[in-house]
Amino acid sequence: MRNKKLVLVAVLAAFALLVAACGDDDGGEGAAGKMCQVTDFGGIDDQSFNQTAWAGFQQAEEELGVEIAYLESDDATDYAPNIQSFIDEGCDLIVTVGFNLAADTATSACANTEQLYAILDEGPAFYPGSAWADADGNALCEFTNVRGVTFQTDEAAFLAGYLSAGITETGIVATFGGIAYPTVTIFMNGFAQGVAYYNEAKGTDVQVLGWDPATQEGIFVGNFESQDDGRAQGESLNDEGADIILPVAGPVGLGTAAAALERGFLVVGVDADQYLTAPEYGEAWLTSILKNMDVAVLDTVTNVVETDTVGEAFVGTLANGGLGLAPYHDNEDRVPAELTAEIEQLKADIIDAGGLAAFLEG
């Protein structure tokens, strides 16, 4: 009888350990949820916004204990299948990276109202005929399950324009875009406004090639992939006298940086600190206009973990850390301390005014 009691105790103890082990699994890796990213073209290591967004996921994994995953889109036909794959896998949050994914994100969100989504660099905007609305401007569905993440990028681009005007040796700077999307031209507008503000403050006449903010017309290479196009456009603008160029075209800008390294002109990077993401072009990078998608991703994942919602729309600004200027790295000696101080003061003034538009109006 005593042996039977010992066996029973042992069995009960083993059962208790099994239950405890199961409980530990619930609290282990991924217990806080599974968060998933669908990339746009360029891949997860595009040295631009896909990579920056993924850094936010990696930070969320480390700080919040979530499980993370990504699927790469080679072309537009991959968007919908990738989103559906993550729904099938049971992702708690699906983040689609880039306005190109708007239509497929909207379609999926309307059909899967319990699934949480966020889309980077997109509204949703309910104007007639948009990805999110019908021909009359009526939202396709309520979209309470989608968080739009956008960036008031002209704020940081303004600082880059002021900086460029302050150190150009030829008196000519330039910019060009990939495709004339609003998320591209907002960089170009801010850059040109920064140059104009410098001219007004200093009595100079620095020219901007490649973009006219008055007519909203400029140079676009027609894609976000071809580094050959970036090289050719950079060389062309440099031939016209531009010694600092802002390419707003994703990986296309790497071709411009390659030309800059060979020819000795400077490039302003976009989205991430391209001195770090593309170090092979080191001294070619003057600075980068930081669109801190990692900040937005971490904020969104935190909302999902803590509230089971994606939260209100996120607009990245200088004030909330969603935007910034990267360090000057190898070109720090080119930037006078006085100019650096002026840029820091301009940043503070823009924040205090409530944004660039209010600052310029004031």
Short mmCIF file of C-alpha atoms in Angstrom, two decimals:
data_model
loop_
_atom_site.label_atom_id
_atom_site.label_comp_id
_atom_site.label_asym_id
_atom_site.label_seq_id
_atom_site.Cartn_x
_atom_site.Cartn_y
_atom_site.Cartn_z
CA MET A 1 0.00 0.00 0.00
CA ARG A 2 2.82 2.37 0.90
CA ASN A 3 4.45 1.80 -2.50
CA LYS A 4 1.13 2.53 -4.23
CA LYS A 5 0.85 5.81 -2.32
CA LEU A 6 4.39 6.76 -3.34
CA VAL A 7 3.60 6.00 -6.98
CA LEU A 8 0.43 8.10 -6.75
CA VAL A 9 2.35 11.01 -5.23
CA ALA A 10 4.98 10.72 -7.95
CA VAL A 11 2.32 10.71 -10.67
CA LEU A 12 0.61 13.75 -9.16
CA ALA A 13 3.94 15.55 -8.88
CA ALA A 14 4.76 14.77 -12.49
CA PHE A 15 1.32 16.03 -13.54
CA ALA A 16 1.89 19.25 -11.60
CA LEU A 17 5.24 19.75 -13.32
CA LEU A 18 3.60 19.15 -16.71
CA VAL A 19 0.92 21.75 -15.99
CA ALA A 20 3.57 24.20 -14.83
CA ALA A 21 5.60 23.57 -17.96
CA CYS A 22 2.56 24.26 -20.12
CA GLY A 23 2.05 27.48 -18.22
CA ASP A 24 5.66 28.45 -18.88
CA ASP A 25 5.10 27.94 -22.63
CA ASP A 26 2.22 30.40 -22.53
CA GLY A 27 4.50 32.96 -20.94
CA GLY A 28 7.52 32.34 -23.14
CA GLU A 29 8.62 33.69 -26.48
CA GLY A 30 5.71 35.04 -28.50
CA ALA A 31 3.31 34.98 -25.54
CA ALA A 32 2.69 38.71 -26.03
CA GLY A 33 1.56 38.07 -29.60
CA LYS A 34 2.86 37.58 -33.10
CA MET A 35 3.68 40.74 -35.06
CA CYS A 36 4.28 40.52 -38.80
CA GLN A 37 5.69 42.77 -41.53
CA VAL A 38 4.97 42.68 -45.26
CA THR A 39 7.66 44.58 -47.17
CA ASP A 40 7.44 46.64 -50.31
CA PHE A 41 10.01 46.24 -53.11
CA GLY A 42 13.65 46.15 -52.10
CA GLY A 43 13.52 43.44 -49.45
CA ILE A 44 13.98 43.48 -45.70
CA ASP A 45 17.57 44.75 -46.00
CA ASP A 46 16.84 47.53 -48.51
CA GLN A 47 18.98 50.02 -46.54
CA SER A 48 15.84 52.14 -46.39
CA PHE A 49 12.30 52.02 -44.99
CA ASN A 50 11.74 48.22 -45.00
CA GLN A 51 14.90 47.78 -42.95
CA THR A 52 14.06 50.67 -40.62
CA ALA A 53 10.58 49.29 -39.96
CA TRP A 54 12.04 45.85 -39.23
CA ALA A 55 14.36 47.41 -36.66
CA GLY A 56 11.22 48.47 -34.79
CA PHE A 57 9.98 44.88 -34.82
CA GLN A 58 13.32 43.65 -33.50
CA GLN A 59 13.18 46.20 -30.70
CA ALA A 60 9.63 45.07 -29.87
CA GLU A 61 10.81 41.46 -29.75
CA GLU A 62 13.55 42.39 -27.29
CA GLU A 63 11.53 44.75 -25.09
CA LEU A 64 8.04 43.23 -25.22
CA GLY A 65 8.70 39.54 -25.83
CA VAL A 66 6.62 39.33 -29.00
CA GLU A 67 7.20 36.89 -31.82
CA ILE A 68 8.08 38.59 -35.12
CA ALA A 69 8.08 37.56 -38.76
CA TYR A 70 8.32 39.13 -42.21
CA LEU A 71 7.49 38.30 -45.81
CA GLU A 72 9.23 40.05 -48.70
CA SER A 73 7.35 41.34 -51.75
CA ASP A 74 9.26 41.06 -55.02
CA ASP A 75 6.50 42.84 -56.94
CA ALA A 76 2.94 44.07 -56.51
CA THR A 77 1.45 40.63 -57.12
CA ASP A 78 2.98 39.47 -53.82
CA TYR A 79 1.16 42.00 -51.61
CA ALA A 80 -2.22 40.29 -51.24
CA PRO A 81 -0.86 36.72 -50.92
CA ASN A 82 1.68 37.83 -48.30
CA ILE A 83 -1.01 39.58 -46.25
CA GLN A 84 -3.27 36.53 -46.50
CA SER A 85 -0.42 34.22 -45.48
CA PHE A 86 0.03 36.17 -42.27
CA ILE A 87 -3.71 36.07 -41.57
CA ASP A 88 -3.57 32.30 -42.01
CA GLU A 89 -0.59 32.14 -39.63
CA GLY A 90 -2.56 33.94 -36.92
CA CYS A 91 -0.55 37.16 -36.72
CA ASP A 92 -1.99 39.55 -34.14
CA LEU A 93 -0.74 42.57 -36.11
CA ILE A 94 0.13 42.88 -39.79
CA VAL A 95 2.20 45.93 -40.75
CA THR A 96 2.40 46.71 -44.46
CA VAL A 97 5.29 48.94 -45.45
CA GLY A 98 4.58 51.64 -48.00
CA PHE A 99 1.72 53.34 -49.77
CA ASN A 100 1.97 50.86 -52.65
CA LEU A 101 0.31 48.29 -50.39
CA ALA A 102 -2.70 50.52 -49.63
CA ALA A 103 -5.24 48.86 -51.93
CA ASP A 104 -4.45 45.32 -50.79
CA THR A 105 -4.30 46.38 -47.15
CA ALA A 106 -7.70 48.09 -47.43
CA THR A 107 -9.28 45.11 -49.17
CA SER A 108 -7.95 42.70 -46.56
CA ALA A 109 -8.91 44.94 -43.64
CA CYS A 110 -12.51 45.23 -44.83
CA ALA A 111 -12.79 41.46 -45.23
CA ASN A 112 -11.11 40.64 -41.89
CA THR A 113 -12.48 43.11 -39.37
CA GLU A 114 -11.03 41.26 -36.35
CA GLN A 115 -7.50 41.39 -37.75
CA LEU A 116 -5.30 44.34 -36.71
CA TYR A 117 -3.26 46.21 -39.34
CA ALA A 118 -0.97 49.20 -39.65
CA ILE A 119 0.25 50.70 -42.90
CA LEU A 120 3.39 52.83 -43.03
CA ASP A 121 3.48 55.95 -45.20
CA GLU A 122 -0.27 55.92 -45.80
CA GLY A 123 -3.43 57.57 -44.38
CA PRO A 124 -5.84 55.91 -44.73
CA ALA A 125 -7.19 58.83 -46.79
CA PHE A 126 -10.85 58.73 -47.73
CA TYR A 127 -10.78 60.91 -50.84
CA PRO A 128 -12.88 59.80 -53.86
CA GLY A 129 -11.31 56.92 -55.72
CA SER A 130 -8.61 56.31 -53.12
CA ALA A 131 -7.68 52.82 -51.99
CA TRP A 132 -9.81 53.40 -48.89
CA ALA A 133 -12.95 54.97 -50.38
CA ASP A 134 -15.47 54.63 -53.19
CA ALA A 135 -15.96 57.11 -56.03
CA ASP A 136 -17.96 59.40 -53.74
CA GLY A 137 -15.35 59.46 -50.99
CA ASN A 138 -17.24 57.11 -48.67
CA ALA A 139 -14.99 54.81 -46.64
CA LEU A 140 -15.15 51.21 -47.88
CA CYS A 141 -15.58 50.09 -44.27
CA GLU A 142 -15.03 51.56 -40.81
CA PHE A 143 -11.31 50.73 -40.69
CA THR A 144 -11.25 50.67 -36.91
CA ASN A 145 -8.72 47.85 -37.29
CA VAL A 146 -6.15 49.85 -39.32
CA ARG A 147 -3.63 52.38 -38.07
CA GLY A 148 -2.31 54.84 -40.60
CA VAL A 149 1.30 55.90 -40.06
CA THR A 150 2.47 59.02 -41.88
CA PHE A 151 5.33 61.47 -41.49
CA GLN A 152 5.46 65.24 -41.73
CA THR A 153 8.75 64.78 -43.52
CA ASP A 154 9.10 68.35 -44.72
CA GLU A 155 10.07 69.34 -41.16
CA ALA A 156 13.32 67.35 -41.23
CA ALA A 157 13.90 67.99 -44.94
CA PHE A 158 13.72 71.73 -44.20
CA LEU A 159 16.65 71.35 -41.80
CA ALA A 160 18.59 69.39 -44.44
CA GLY A 161 17.95 72.13 -46.99
CA TYR A 162 19.15 74.83 -44.60
CA LEU A 163 22.25 72.74 -43.83
CA SER A 164 22.99 72.17 -47.52
CA ALA A 165 22.61 75.86 -48.35
CA GLY A 166 25.01 76.63 -45.52
CA ILE A 167 27.89 74.50 -46.77
CA THR A 168 27.54 74.37 -50.57
CA GLU A 169 30.68 75.61 -52.29
CA THR A 170 29.12 76.05 -55.73
CA GLY A 171 25.95 77.80 -54.61
CA ILE A 172 23.91 75.06 -56.28
CA VAL A 173 22.17 72.11 -54.62
CA ALA A 174 19.69 69.64 -56.10
CA THR A 175 17.04 67.04 -55.48
CA PHE A 176 15.17 64.45 -57.53
CA GLY A 177 12.55 61.81 -56.83
CA GLY A 178 11.67 58.27 -57.76
CA ILE A 179 8.01 58.81 -58.66
CA ALA A 180 5.94 61.94 -58.00
CA TYR A 181 4.06 60.58 -55.00
CA PRO A 182 3.11 62.95 -52.15
CA THR A 183 5.37 60.99 -49.80
CA VAL A 184 8.25 61.81 -52.15
CA THR A 185 7.49 65.43 -52.99
CA ILE A 186 7.08 66.33 -49.31
CA PHE A 187 10.84 65.75 -48.93
CA MET A 188 11.55 67.93 -51.96
CA ASN A 189 9.25 70.71 -50.76
CA GLY A 190 10.86 70.84 -47.33
CA PHE A 191 14.37 70.76 -48.77
CA ALA A 192 13.65 73.67 -51.14
CA GLN A 193 11.95 75.62 -48.35
CA GLY A 194 15.00 75.16 -46.15
CA VAL A 195 17.27 76.55 -48.87
CA ALA A 196 14.92 79.49 -49.42
CA TYR A 197 14.84 80.22 -45.69
CA TYR A 198 18.65 80.22 -45.57
CA ASN A 199 18.78 82.59 -48.55
CA GLU A 200 16.36 84.98 -46.87
CA ALA A 201 18.19 84.86 -43.54
CA LYS A 202 21.70 85.22 -44.99
CA GLY A 203 21.12 87.30 -48.12
CA THR A 204 22.47 84.51 -50.35
CA ASP A 205 21.17 83.07 -53.61
CA VAL A 206 21.69 79.31 -53.39
CA GLN A 207 19.88 77.60 -56.27
CA VAL A 208 17.88 74.36 -56.09
CA LEU A 209 17.88 72.16 -59.19
CA GLY A 210 15.38 69.36 -59.75
CA TRP A 211 12.33 70.78 -57.98
CA ASP A 212 10.18 73.89 -58.15
CA PRO A 213 7.93 74.15 -55.07
CA ALA A 214 5.81 76.83 -56.74
CA THR A 215 4.79 74.67 -59.72
CA GLN A 216 5.28 71.31 -57.96
CA GLU A 217 7.31 70.12 -60.94
CA GLY A 218 10.71 68.50 -60.98
CA ILE A 219 12.91 65.56 -61.90
CA PHE A 220 11.74 61.96 -61.35
CA VAL A 221 13.51 58.83 -62.56
CA GLY A 222 10.31 56.77 -62.64
CA ASN A 223 11.26 54.00 -60.21
CA PHE A 224 12.65 53.16 -56.78
CA GLU A 225 15.00 50.35 -57.76
CA SER A 226 17.58 51.27 -60.43
CA GLN A 227 20.89 52.37 -58.99
CA ASP A 228 22.05 52.99 -62.56
CA ASP A 229 19.35 55.65 -62.84
CA GLY A 230 20.50 57.13 -59.55
CA ARG A 231 24.08 57.32 -60.76
CA ALA A 232 23.10 58.88 -64.09
CA GLN A 233 20.84 61.48 -62.51
CA GLY A 234 23.39 62.34 -59.86
CA GLU A 235 26.12 62.80 -62.45
CA SER A 236 23.83 64.96 -64.59
CA LEU A 237 22.95 67.28 -61.70
CA ASN A 238 26.59 67.43 -60.64
CA ASP A 239 27.52 68.39 -64.22
CA GLU A 240 25.11 71.33 -63.80
CA GLY A 241 27.02 72.46 -60.73
CA ALA A 242 25.19 70.82 -57.83
CA ASP A 243 27.63 69.76 -55.12
CA ILE A 244 24.94 68.48 -52.69
CA ILE A 245 22.09 66.25 -53.93
CA LEU A 246 19.02 64.84 -52.18
CA PRO A 247 17.71 61.73 -54.02
CA VAL A 248 14.23 60.76 -52.73
CA ALA A 249 14.05 57.39 -54.41
CA GLY A 250 14.95 54.58 -52.00
CA PRO A 251 17.73 52.31 -53.30
CA VAL A 252 18.05 54.49 -56.42
CA GLY A 253 19.91 56.95 -54.21
CA LEU A 254 22.69 54.43 -53.65
CA GLY A 255 23.69 54.95 -57.27
CA THR A 256 23.89 58.67 -56.61
CA ALA A 257 26.05 58.00 -53.56
CA ALA A 258 28.39 55.84 -55.64
CA ALA A 259 28.81 58.70 -58.12
CA ALA A 260 29.32 61.14 -55.25
CA LEU A 261 32.10 59.05 -53.79
CA GLU A 262 33.90 59.04 -57.14
CA ARG A 263 33.32 62.69 -58.01
CA GLY A 264 33.53 64.32 -54.60
CA PHE A 265 30.06 65.79 -54.21
CA LEU A 266 27.77 65.09 -51.22
CA VAL A 267 24.47 63.26 -50.85
CA VAL A 268 21.65 63.65 -48.34
CA GLY A 269 20.17 60.25 -47.48
CA VAL A 270 16.54 59.47 -46.74
CA ASP A 271 14.49 57.32 -44.36
CA ALA A 272 17.38 55.79 -42.36
CA ASP A 273 20.90 56.93 -41.45
CA GLN A 274 22.45 55.81 -44.70
CA TYR A 275 25.96 56.27 -43.38
CA LEU A 276 25.15 53.25 -41.20
CA THR A 277 22.96 51.27 -43.62
CA ALA A 278 25.22 51.86 -46.65
CA PRO A 279 28.66 52.43 -45.08
CA GLU A 280 30.47 51.62 -48.31
CA TYR A 281 29.66 55.16 -49.42
CA GLY A 282 30.84 56.64 -46.10
CA GLU A 283 32.09 60.17 -46.70
CA ALA A 284 29.58 60.75 -49.52
CA TRP A 285 26.77 61.06 -46.95
CA LEU A 286 26.40 64.59 -45.60
CA THR A 287 23.48 63.55 -43.37
CA SER A 288 20.18 61.68 -43.73
CA ILE A 289 16.58 62.77 -43.29
CA LEU A 290 15.36 60.25 -40.76
CA LYS A 291 11.87 58.88 -41.13
CA ASN A 292 11.89 56.87 -37.92
CA MET A 293 9.54 54.06 -38.87
CA ASP A 294 11.04 51.99 -36.08
CA VAL A 295 9.58 54.46 -33.57
CA ALA A 296 6.13 54.15 -35.17
CA VAL A 297 6.33 50.34 -35.32
CA LEU A 298 7.34 50.01 -31.68
CA ASP A 299 4.57 52.40 -30.65
CA THR A 300 2.01 50.38 -32.64
CA VAL A 301 3.16 47.01 -31.31
CA THR A 302 3.07 48.39 -27.77
CA ASN A 303 -0.55 49.46 -28.32
CA VAL A 304 -1.48 45.99 -29.52
CA VAL A 305 0.23 44.28 -26.58
CA GLU A 306 -1.21 46.62 -23.95
CA THR A 307 -4.67 47.44 -25.34
CA ASP A 308 -5.45 44.93 -28.12
CA THR A 309 -5.91 47.90 -30.48
CA VAL A 310 -3.61 49.62 -32.97
CA GLY A 311 -4.32 53.05 -31.51
CA GLU A 312 -5.02 56.36 -33.20
CA ALA A 313 -3.26 57.45 -36.39
CA PHE A 314 0.45 58.16 -35.94
CA VAL A 315 2.05 61.21 -37.56
CA GLY A 316 5.82 61.31 -37.19
CA THR A 317 7.19 64.78 -36.42
CA LEU A 318 10.29 66.39 -34.97
CA ALA A 319 8.34 66.79 -31.74
CA ASN A 320 7.52 63.11 -31.18
CA GLY A 321 10.81 61.67 -32.44
CA GLY A 322 9.28 60.32 -35.63
CA LEU A 323 11.64 62.52 -37.65
CA GLY A 324 15.19 63.76 -37.34
CA LEU A 325 18.51 64.51 -38.99
CA ALA A 326 21.31 61.97 -38.81
CA PRO A 327 24.79 62.96 -37.55
CA TYR A 328 27.24 64.37 -40.09
CA HIS A 329 29.73 61.55 -39.42
CA ASP A 330 32.76 61.92 -41.72
CA ASN A 331 31.62 65.39 -42.79
CA GLU A 332 31.32 66.88 -39.31
CA ASP A 333 34.34 69.12 -39.93
CA ARG A 334 32.62 70.64 -42.96
CA VAL A 335 29.77 71.98 -40.83
CA PRO A 336 30.65 75.08 -38.78
CA ALA A 337 29.60 75.03 -35.14
CA GLU A 338 27.54 78.17 -35.74
CA LEU A 339 25.55 76.44 -38.50
CA THR A 340 24.96 73.40 -36.29
CA ALA A 341 23.64 75.68 -33.55
CA GLU A 342 21.34 77.44 -36.02
CA ILE A 343 19.90 74.10 -37.14
CA GLU A 344 19.27 73.01 -33.56
CA GLN A 345 17.52 76.32 -32.90
CA LEU A 346 15.41 75.94 -36.04
CA LYS A 347 14.40 72.46 -34.90
CA ALA A 348 13.33 73.83 -31.51
CA ASP A 349 11.47 76.71 -33.16
CA ILE A 350 9.57 74.36 -35.49
CA ILE A 351 8.56 72.19 -32.53
CA ASP A 352 7.51 75.21 -30.47
CA ALA A 353 5.45 76.58 -33.37
CA GLY A 354 3.57 73.30 -33.75
CA GLY A 355 5.05 72.35 -37.11
CA LEU A 356 6.80 73.73 -40.18
CA ALA A 357 3.76 75.41 -41.74
CA ALA A 358 3.00 77.31 -38.55
CA PHE A 359 6.69 78.22 -38.16
CA LEU A 360 6.90 79.66 -41.68
CA GLU A 361 3.63 81.55 -41.27
CA GLY A 362 4.85 83.06 -38.01
#
